[in-house]
């Protein structure tokens, strides 16, 4: 569970700063630059550890699926945040853990205890409450929120992509599994970049924007490393649920740096998350 919480710290930080950077240089540039950095950094880790990458050939199917779903998830996530409203898309995106847990139970044969499942449901419910303002949520459900389809796509993509990242970590070791997933994912972003080359060329990022996007990638890499280690050593379902608390980090940073004021349901959500994590720790 500790690794899942560390993953949440990295991903929550990347989520907050990624949204800020995307407003300056665009979501596509932010994703391409940050994920290029993670792929290069992961390559450096493989070189330093000396782990063999030959076993990657035995899991090419899972690697391709991981790349497709993860790349789609990242693009959909930033698009959802861009279209909004955040009060609607954020809690929907937080449900990705439930997708991954179902896959872990069905395909990996994991059998979390009833206490762990209860803690997981409470944690995810708390995350959904913490990441939104219920009053704005109600206001946003009178019609189809523009970012909602993208939020659903990102939740499914992150859930399936997270499952396959865990699968790769278990079969290849966390170092090679992480490296393979980052490089394959980058190939997916490259295809998108080529198809959108005109719009990218029309809005080249400034040096400060590039540096900021690299910082987003560094935070994301912390999350990926922690998640890979956790799923390599423990239950995928538990690590997934623990990592799903990452919106709390983004909310906390918004309060600290943007002066946002939490609403009552967000305090309630934090309490539920704490209770859910305690149950997971006892399971």
Tab-separated table of C-alpha atoms in Angstrom:
chain	number	residue	atom	x	y	z
A	1	UNK	CA	0.000	0.000	0.000
A	2	UNK	CA	2.922	2.357	0.712
A	3	UNK	CA	4.057	2.146	-2.909
A	4	UNK	CA	0.519	2.957	-4.053
A	5	UNK	CA	0.468	6.074	-1.875
A	6	UNK	CA	3.868	7.137	-3.228
A	7	UNK	CA	2.485	6.647	-6.735
A	8	UNK	CA	-0.435	8.877	-5.772
A	9	UNK	CA	2.008	11.548	-4.579
A	10	UNK	CA	3.839	11.529	-7.901
A	11	UNK	CA	0.742	11.363	-10.083
A	12	UNK	CA	-1.133	13.958	-8.044
A	13	UNK	CA	1.757	16.393	-8.372
A	14	UNK	CA	2.016	15.669	-12.095
A	15	UNK	CA	-1.729	16.180	-12.472
A	16	UNK	CA	-1.716	19.581	-10.785
A	17	UNK	CA	1.388	20.986	-12.450
A	18	UNK	CA	0.487	19.323	-15.752
A	19	UNK	CA	-2.783	21.245	-15.848
A	20	UNK	CA	-0.903	24.487	-15.178
A	21	UNK	CA	1.722	23.802	-17.843
A	22	UNK	CA	-0.877	22.671	-20.387
A	23	UNK	CA	-2.506	26.091	-20.197
A	24	UNK	CA	0.811	27.665	-21.172
A	25	UNK	CA	2.060	25.373	-23.947
A	26	UNK	CA	-0.945	23.199	-24.778
A	27	UNK	CA	-1.905	19.741	-23.584
A	28	UNK	CA	-0.318	17.880	-26.515
A	29	UNK	CA	3.085	19.507	-26.081
A	30	UNK	CA	2.881	18.886	-22.333
A	31	UNK	CA	2.194	15.186	-22.815
A	32	UNK	CA	4.831	14.690	-25.517
A	33	UNK	CA	7.620	16.496	-23.641
A	34	UNK	CA	6.854	14.993	-20.232
A	35	UNK	CA	6.522	11.444	-21.543
A	36	UNK	CA	9.648	11.743	-23.690
A	37	UNK	CA	11.492	12.607	-20.502
A	38	UNK	CA	10.049	9.601	-18.642
A	39	UNK	CA	11.073	7.255	-21.473
A	40	UNK	CA	14.624	8.642	-21.531
A	41	UNK	CA	14.902	8.495	-17.740
A	42	UNK	CA	13.592	4.918	-17.697
A	43	UNK	CA	16.202	4.006	-20.320
A	44	UNK	CA	18.884	5.485	-18.108
A	45	UNK	CA	17.679	3.392	-15.163
A	46	UNK	CA	17.870	0.218	-17.272
A	47	UNK	CA	21.410	1.077	-18.363
A	48	UNK	CA	22.515	1.717	-14.774
A	49	UNK	CA	20.947	-1.483	-13.396
A	50	UNK	CA	22.156	-3.598	-16.308
A	51	UNK	CA	18.889	-5.550	-16.510
A	52	UNK	CA	18.373	-7.485	-19.740
A	53	UNK	CA	15.563	-6.266	-21.991
A	54	UNK	CA	15.428	-9.461	-24.058
A	55	UNK	CA	12.454	-10.904	-22.108
A	56	UNK	CA	10.335	-8.030	-23.457
A	57	UNK	CA	9.888	-10.078	-26.643
A	58	UNK	CA	7.808	-12.602	-24.680
A	59	UNK	CA	5.133	-10.069	-23.686
A	60	UNK	CA	4.747	-7.982	-26.828
A	61	UNK	CA	0.963	-8.366	-26.855
A	62	UNK	CA	0.599	-6.957	-23.341
A	63	UNK	CA	3.107	-4.226	-24.171
A	64	UNK	CA	1.153	-3.062	-27.219
A	65	UNK	CA	-2.108	-3.016	-25.248
A	66	UNK	CA	-0.434	-1.073	-22.437
A	67	UNK	CA	0.855	1.489	-24.918
A	68	UNK	CA	-2.510	1.923	-26.632
A	69	UNK	CA	-4.574	2.264	-23.467
A	70	UNK	CA	-2.049	4.394	-21.558
A	71	UNK	CA	-1.445	6.814	-24.425
A	72	UNK	CA	-5.184	7.124	-24.989
A	73	UNK	CA	-5.717	7.716	-21.269
A	74	UNK	CA	-3.166	10.536	-21.043
A	75	UNK	CA	-4.547	12.305	-24.104
A	76	UNK	CA	-8.156	11.876	-22.944
A	77	UNK	CA	-7.327	13.022	-19.418
A	78	UNK	CA	-5.817	16.338	-20.464
A	79	UNK	CA	-8.574	16.866	-23.013
A	80	UNK	CA	-11.185	16.289	-20.289
A	81	UNK	CA	-9.486	18.820	-18.005
A	82	UNK	CA	-9.333	21.290	-20.879
A	83	UNK	CA	-13.055	20.978	-21.706
A	84	UNK	CA	-14.284	20.528	-18.134
A	85	UNK	CA	-16.033	21.159	-15.942
A	86	UNK	CA	-13.410	19.797	-13.543
A	87	UNK	CA	-16.119	19.278	-10.902
A	88	UNK	CA	-17.589	16.610	-13.181
A	89	UNK	CA	-14.586	15.055	-14.921
A	90	UNK	CA	-12.300	14.704	-11.886
A	91	UNK	CA	-14.444	12.283	-9.856
A	92	UNK	CA	-15.168	10.224	-12.977
A	93	UNK	CA	-11.461	9.901	-13.712
A	94	UNK	CA	-10.809	8.719	-10.158
A	95	UNK	CA	-12.764	5.520	-10.832
A	96	UNK	CA	-9.931	4.069	-12.942
A	97	UNK	CA	-8.841	1.966	-9.964
A	98	UNK	CA	-12.114	0.039	-10.028
A	99	UNK	CA	-11.457	-0.941	-13.655
A	100	UNK	CA	-7.984	-2.205	-12.793
A	101	UNK	CA	-9.190	-4.064	-9.693
A	102	UNK	CA	-11.803	-5.964	-11.717
A	103	UNK	CA	-9.139	-6.955	-14.262
A	104	UNK	CA	-6.766	-8.082	-11.497
A	105	UNK	CA	-9.472	-10.257	-9.954
A	106	UNK	CA	-10.564	-11.771	-13.282
A	107	UNK	CA	-7.223	-12.277	-15.037
A	108	UNK	CA	-4.660	-12.507	-12.216
A	109	UNK	CA	-6.861	-14.490	-9.871
A	110	UNK	CA	-6.384	-12.038	-7.012
A	111	UNK	CA	-8.791	-12.457	-4.141
A	112	UNK	CA	-8.654	-9.404	-1.869
A	113	UNK	CA	-10.283	-9.914	1.513
A	114	UNK	CA	-13.718	-8.479	2.230
A	115	UNK	CA	-12.047	-5.916	4.495
A	116	UNK	CA	-9.724	-4.852	1.663
A	117	UNK	CA	-12.584	-4.583	-0.826
A	118	UNK	CA	-14.622	-2.531	1.633
A	119	UNK	CA	-11.667	-0.252	2.259
A	120	UNK	CA	-11.127	0.098	-1.479
A	121	UNK	CA	-14.713	1.119	-2.181
A	122	UNK	CA	-14.692	3.627	0.697
A	123	UNK	CA	-11.368	5.061	-0.484
A	124	UNK	CA	-12.524	5.559	-4.076
A	125	UNK	CA	-15.811	7.090	-2.878
A	126	UNK	CA	-13.826	9.468	-0.685
A	127	UNK	CA	-11.575	10.420	-3.592
A	128	UNK	CA	-14.618	11.199	-5.740
A	129	UNK	CA	-16.044	13.443	-3.012
A	130	UNK	CA	-12.724	15.171	-2.392
A	131	UNK	CA	-12.050	15.926	-6.046
A	132	UNK	CA	-15.285	17.795	-6.723
A	133	UNK	CA	-17.746	20.382	-5.458
A	134	UNK	CA	-21.116	18.627	-5.223
A	135	UNK	CA	-22.970	21.886	-5.848
A	136	UNK	CA	-21.116	22.438	-9.121
A	137	UNK	CA	-21.511	18.753	-9.941
A	138	UNK	CA	-25.282	19.062	-9.710
A	139	UNK	CA	-25.200	22.177	-11.844
A	140	UNK	CA	-23.094	20.395	-14.430
A	141	UNK	CA	-25.390	17.400	-14.816
A	142	UNK	CA	-28.339	19.282	-16.341
A	143	UNK	CA	-26.812	18.555	-19.739
A	144	UNK	CA	-23.940	16.481	-21.099
A	145	UNK	CA	-20.728	18.086	-19.763
A	146	UNK	CA	-18.312	18.491	-22.696
A	147	UNK	CA	-15.451	16.780	-20.882
A	148	UNK	CA	-17.444	13.810	-19.578
A	149	UNK	CA	-16.890	11.401	-22.518
A	150	UNK	CA	-13.165	12.128	-22.362
A	151	UNK	CA	-13.149	11.554	-18.587
A	152	UNK	CA	-14.830	8.166	-19.030
A	153	UNK	CA	-12.299	7.261	-21.733
A	154	UNK	CA	-9.394	8.274	-19.479
A	155	UNK	CA	-10.752	6.257	-16.539
A	156	UNK	CA	-11.018	3.138	-18.691
A	157	UNK	CA	-7.637	3.794	-20.293
A	158	UNK	CA	-5.796	4.340	-17.002
A	159	UNK	CA	-7.494	1.314	-15.451
A	160	UNK	CA	-6.554	-1.036	-18.284
A	161	UNK	CA	-3.158	0.598	-18.789
A	162	UNK	CA	-2.392	0.347	-15.072
A	163	UNK	CA	-3.328	-3.326	-15.109
A	164	UNK	CA	-0.961	-4.047	-18.010
A	165	UNK	CA	1.828	-2.016	-16.391
A	166	UNK	CA	1.400	-4.241	-13.340
A	167	UNK	CA	1.408	-7.323	-15.594
A	168	UNK	CA	4.661	-6.213	-17.233
A	169	UNK	CA	6.257	-5.464	-13.853
A	170	UNK	CA	5.392	-8.930	-12.598
A	171	UNK	CA	6.718	-10.736	-15.659
A	172	UNK	CA	9.752	-8.592	-16.469
A	173	UNK	CA	10.660	-7.050	-13.132
A	174	UNK	CA	9.756	-3.490	-12.273
A	175	UNK	CA	12.757	-1.880	-14.012
A	176	UNK	CA	12.352	-3.505	-17.428
A	177	UNK	CA	8.566	-3.501	-17.188
A	178	UNK	CA	8.529	0.228	-16.512
A	179	UNK	CA	11.055	0.907	-19.278
A	180	UNK	CA	9.154	-1.133	-21.857
A	181	UNK	CA	5.835	0.518	-21.029
A	182	UNK	CA	7.261	4.059	-21.174
A	183	UNK	CA	8.995	3.482	-24.517
A	184	UNK	CA	5.988	1.781	-26.097
A	185	UNK	CA	3.733	4.540	-24.818
A	186	UNK	CA	6.054	7.152	-26.296
A	187	UNK	CA	5.688	5.457	-29.685
A	188	UNK	CA	1.943	5.989	-29.386
A	189	UNK	CA	2.436	9.673	-28.600
A	190	UNK	CA	4.803	9.966	-31.564
A	191	UNK	CA	2.050	8.792	-33.900
A	192	UNK	CA	-0.298	11.420	-32.460
A	193	UNK	CA	2.421	14.054	-32.710
A	194	UNK	CA	3.044	13.314	-36.387
A	195	UNK	CA	-0.667	13.513	-37.145
A	196	UNK	CA	-0.875	16.864	-35.326
A	197	UNK	CA	2.457	18.257	-36.527
A	198	UNK	CA	0.942	21.376	-38.067
A	199	UNK	CA	-0.810	22.460	-34.887
A	200	UNK	CA	2.322	21.655	-32.872
A	201	UNK	CA	4.510	23.690	-35.229
A	202	UNK	CA	2.103	26.604	-35.001
A	203	UNK	CA	2.545	26.789	-31.236
A	204	UNK	CA	6.144	25.882	-30.310
A	205	UNK	CA	6.798	25.879	-26.552
A	206	UNK	CA	9.169	28.353	-24.930
A	207	UNK	CA	12.203	27.080	-23.017
A	208	UNK	CA	10.524	27.733	-19.697
A	209	UNK	CA	7.533	25.713	-20.847
A	210	UNK	CA	9.764	22.831	-21.895
A	211	UNK	CA	11.473	22.849	-18.509
A	212	UNK	CA	8.145	22.902	-16.718
A	213	UNK	CA	6.867	19.982	-18.802
A	214	UNK	CA	10.008	18.015	-17.937
A	215	UNK	CA	9.206	18.660	-14.277
A	216	UNK	CA	5.751	17.201	-14.870
A	217	UNK	CA	7.405	14.145	-16.404
A	218	UNK	CA	9.697	13.776	-13.393
A	219	UNK	CA	6.718	13.761	-11.028
A	220	UNK	CA	4.909	11.266	-13.247
A	221	UNK	CA	7.998	9.042	-13.289
A	222	UNK	CA	8.031	8.949	-9.483
A	223	UNK	CA	4.473	7.660	-9.623
A	224	UNK	CA	5.244	5.065	-12.284
A	225	UNK	CA	8.301	3.748	-10.418
A	226	UNK	CA	6.419	3.441	-7.132
A	227	UNK	CA	3.456	1.760	-8.837
A	228	UNK	CA	5.713	-0.674	-10.710
A	229	UNK	CA	7.576	-1.659	-7.548
A	230	UNK	CA	4.344	-2.074	-5.602
A	231	UNK	CA	2.631	-4.265	-8.180
A	232	UNK	CA	5.789	-6.334	-8.618
A	233	UNK	CA	5.870	-7.112	-4.901
A	234	UNK	CA	2.230	-7.105	-3.761
A	235	UNK	CA	-1.414	-7.311	-4.787
A	236	UNK	CA	-2.188	-5.259	-7.881
A	237	UNK	CA	-5.682	-4.475	-6.605
A	238	UNK	CA	-4.417	-2.944	-3.352
A	239	UNK	CA	-1.760	-0.826	-5.062
A	240	UNK	CA	-4.309	0.393	-7.614
A	241	UNK	CA	-6.747	1.545	-4.952
A	242	UNK	CA	-4.027	3.243	-2.900
A	243	UNK	CA	-2.740	5.058	-5.997
A	244	UNK	CA	-6.252	6.315	-6.755
A	245	UNK	CA	-5.986	8.916	-3.986
A	246	UNK	CA	-3.809	11.084	-6.249
A	247	UNK	CA	-6.575	13.720	-6.738
A	248	UNK	CA	-6.145	14.591	-3.043
A	249	UNK	CA	-2.608	15.747	-3.822
A	250	UNK	CA	-3.883	17.978	-6.612
A	251	UNK	CA	-6.582	19.382	-4.326
A	252	UNK	CA	-4.031	20.052	-1.586
A	253	UNK	CA	-1.716	21.844	-4.012
A	254	UNK	CA	-4.647	23.909	-5.286
A	255	UNK	CA	-5.389	25.015	-1.730
A	256	UNK	CA	-1.730	25.778	-0.989
A	257	UNK	CA	-0.742	27.543	-4.218
A	258	UNK	CA	-3.969	28.761	-5.799
A	259	UNK	CA	-5.783	29.797	-2.632
A	260	UNK	CA	-8.775	27.575	-3.343
A	261	UNK	CA	-11.130	26.893	-0.434
A	262	UNK	CA	-12.359	23.327	0.136
A	263	UNK	CA	-16.132	22.867	0.341
A	264	UNK	CA	-17.858	20.718	3.020
A	265	UNK	CA	-18.145	17.579	0.879
A	266	UNK	CA	-14.377	17.673	0.271
A	267	UNK	CA	-13.679	17.522	4.003
A	268	UNK	CA	-16.042	14.570	4.198
A	269	UNK	CA	-14.193	12.954	1.307
A	270	UNK	CA	-10.840	13.283	3.066
A	271	UNK	CA	-12.331	11.551	6.110
A	272	UNK	CA	-13.612	8.694	3.966
A	273	UNK	CA	-10.240	8.310	2.264
A	274	UNK	CA	-8.510	8.124	5.644
A	275	UNK	CA	-10.996	5.510	6.861
A	276	UNK	CA	-10.646	3.483	3.658
A	277	UNK	CA	-6.852	3.505	3.809
A	278	UNK	CA	-6.935	2.392	7.441
A	279	UNK	CA	-9.086	-0.584	6.430
A	280	UNK	CA	-6.679	-1.384	3.594
A	281	UNK	CA	-3.791	-1.233	6.031
A	282	UNK	CA	-5.541	-3.649	8.375
A	283	UNK	CA	-6.480	-6.084	5.582
